[in-house]
Amino acid sequence: MSESELPPWTPGLEGLLQAEREAPDVDPAVADQVWSQLQTSITTLPGPELGAPSSGPSGAAASVAGAQGVAWLPVAVALVVGGVGGAVLHAQLRAPVIERVVVTVPGPERVVTTTVTIERIITASVAAPRPAPAAVGSRERALLERARSALARRDAAEALEALRLAKEVAPSGRWAEERDALEIRALYAAGRTTEARAAIEPFRRRYPESIFRPVVEAVARALSSTDPKGAPQ
Amino acid sequence: MTDRPGWPNLPGVEVSADLHAIYREHFQYCYRTLRRLGVPARDLPDVTHDVFMVVHRRLPDFERGRPIKPWLFGIAYRVAADRSRRFSTQRERLEEGPEPVDSSDNALLRLERAEAQRLVELALEKLDLEKRAVFVAHELEGQAAPEIAAALGIPLNTVYSRLRVARDTFSKVVRRLAAKEPS
């Protein structure tokens, strides 16, 4: 087997991996703090044994001390300094949990998910689940990608048009949950705040454990900070 | 700090200067590698520190002609594996969460990206560390299979077999999460 024999990723999976590849760097201040701690650890350890082989990669200070076999006092000092420094650093770096959004892996109870359009939710007319053919699903997915792309370009009108077509193609499609979340976001981006606001609560009820909930909640927060009839800030 | 392929050109400098140069060039790489290997966020600074302690110790034995990233990856993998053996991470993971939400349009875009990253993270958690390491190195860091084999000290065929299984598992888990199907 060779790498060229590996099958290519689908666009959706490739998109996910690309998002992870482009994950932002950690704050440089963290790098500086770790470097300070590293310097402390290194300079408080004896030097000549640092190139000695080690049986394990972790517990670096202990491993190095073991290779030396003597000089217990410097080792003890190193461990104390390292421990205290690590504790201080740990306390400094641990970010406070301001808001916890739990992304829950869907369980068996959600095997059959009744998917509805926002308009149908508003009119309390719930549609029955309907399996979509593969071609329809593919078309639906492509339209959602188009909507995502439009939103990334801040083209809310184009996004809403793509989402409208997605609804036409598959009103109760496999990706309805994502479509509805995108629609709320697109409505907000288009300045149609009343419609966006009206769609949020039905979304929450319909998809209480949605992985798209953070996006919807962000819109809700944005709306709560604007005038009910005002444009998004 | 940016990552740079290959060994930094540092002839005639002291080990400490070498270490500093490597740290500056590859801190971010090591940090995100550890995160992708499942080290909880709160432990990442400490574990990254441990990785560079090992780098410091082993630097004199490093062959300068070799690419450094696979070497660093091998160290990060072993440190993460050692930590994994010593600690259960389940409880700590449950205490983590996405970054705080704010209300700007940019925040929405960031949230969407974070959502994708979270999905990747959930799928990676379904892989055992051996397969996860191969997957991360190949699919996220773009390392070639022979480099991965050398870094992890495993046969090339093992890299391919782990990669194949990991890709299959990752794909299935993501599809299941996206389709809201049962586990």
mmCIF file of N, CA and C in Angstrom, chain A residues 95-101 214 218 221, chain B residues 97-104 107-108 110-111 114:
data_model
loop_
_atom_site.group_PDB
_atom_site.id
_atom_site.type_symbol
_atom_site.label_atom_id
_atom_site.label_comp_id
_atom_site.label_asym_id
_atom_site.label_seq_id
_atom_site.Cartn_x
_atom_site.Cartn_y
_atom_site.Cartn_z
ATOM 1 N N ALA A 95 -8.038 28.922 31.964
ATOM 2 C CA ALA A 95 -9.016 29.935 31.602
ATOM 3 C C ALA A 95 -10.301 29.740 32.388
ATOM 4 N N PRO A 96 -10.893 30.830 32.851
ATOM 5 C CA PRO A 96 -12.169 30.689 33.540
ATOM 6 C C PRO A 96 -13.255 30.246 32.584
ATOM 7 N N VAL A 97 -14.139 29.392 33.068
ATOM 8 C CA VAL A 97 -15.240 28.942 32.234
ATOM 9 C C VAL A 97 -16.348 29.965 32.326
ATOM 10 N N ILE A 98 -16.445 30.786 31.288
ATOM 11 C CA ILE A 98 -17.450 31.837 31.295
ATOM 12 C C ILE A 98 -18.793 31.260 30.882
ATOM 13 N N GLU A 99 -18.742 30.451 29.865
ATOM 14 C CA GLU A 99 -19.981 29.827 29.427
ATOM 15 C C GLU A 99 -19.645 28.456 28.866
ATOM 16 N N ARG A 100 -20.347 27.474 29.263
ATOM 17 C CA ARG A 100 -20.089 26.121 28.782
ATOM 18 C C ARG A 100 -21.167 25.728 27.799
ATOM 19 N N VAL A 101 -20.739 25.390 26.631
ATOM 20 C CA VAL A 101 -21.672 24.893 25.626
ATOM 21 C C VAL A 101 -21.306 23.437 25.376
ATOM 22 N N PRO A 214 -24.501 26.535 19.253
ATOM 23 C CA PRO A 214 -23.683 27.725 19.544
ATOM 24 C C PRO A 214 -23.890 28.841 18.530
ATOM 25 N N ALA A 218 -25.459 32.420 19.476
ATOM 26 C CA ALA A 218 -24.707 33.644 19.201
ATOM 27 C C ALA A 218 -25.605 34.670 18.512
ATOM 28 N N ARG A 221 -27.894 36.120 21.098
ATOM 29 C CA ARG A 221 -27.212 37.127 21.909
ATOM 30 C C ARG A 221 -27.067 38.433 21.139
ATOM 31 N N GLY B 97 -14.829 23.363 27.450
ATOM 32 C CA GLY B 97 -15.899 23.821 26.585
ATOM 33 C C GLY B 97 -15.358 24.765 25.549
ATOM 34 N N PRO B 98 -16.174 25.099 24.570
ATOM 35 C CA PRO B 98 -15.738 26.058 23.566
ATOM 36 C C PRO B 98 -15.457 27.406 24.191
ATOM 37 N N GLU B 99 -14.817 28.243 23.424
ATOM 38 C CA GLU B 99 -14.508 29.574 23.922
ATOM 39 C C GLU B 99 -15.799 30.357 24.155
ATOM 40 N N PRO B 100 -15.726 31.337 25.039
ATOM 41 C CA PRO B 100 -16.921 32.140 25.307
ATOM 42 C C PRO B 100 -17.493 32.740 24.031
ATOM 43 N N VAL B 101 -18.811 32.828 24.022
ATOM 44 C CA VAL B 101 -19.493 33.330 22.841
ATOM 45 C C VAL B 101 -19.567 34.853 22.905
ATOM 46 N N ASP B 102 -19.290 35.533 21.810
ATOM 47 C CA ASP B 102 -19.634 36.934 21.738
ATOM 48 C C ASP B 102 -20.547 37.133 20.531
ATOM 49 N N SER B 103 -20.893 38.382 20.261
ATOM 50 C CA SER B 103 -22.032 38.590 19.378
ATOM 51 C C SER B 103 -21.695 39.276 18.062
ATOM 52 N N SER B 104 -20.460 39.318 17.669
ATOM 53 C CA SER B 104 -20.142 39.958 16.402
ATOM 54 C C SER B 104 -20.277 38.958 15.254
ATOM 55 N N ALA B 107 -17.498 36.696 15.149
ATOM 56 C CA ALA B 107 -17.632 35.637 16.151
ATOM 57 C C ALA B 107 -18.443 34.486 15.601
ATOM 58 N N LEU B 108 -19.438 34.797 14.780
ATOM 59 C CA LEU B 108 -20.233 33.721 14.195
ATOM 60 C C LEU B 108 -19.381 32.853 13.282
ATOM 61 N N ARG B 110 -16.188 32.506 13.496
ATOM 62 C CA ARG B 110 -15.255 31.764 14.341
ATOM 63 C C ARG B 110 -15.968 30.591 15.006
ATOM 64 N N LEU B 111 -17.202 30.833 15.397
ATOM 65 C CA LEU B 111 -17.955 29.760 16.025
ATOM 66 C C LEU B 111 -18.156 28.597 15.062
ATOM 67 N N ALA B 114 -14.983 26.833 14.866
ATOM 68 C CA ALA B 114 -14.776 26.105 16.118
ATOM 69 C C ALA B 114 -15.672 24.875 16.182
#
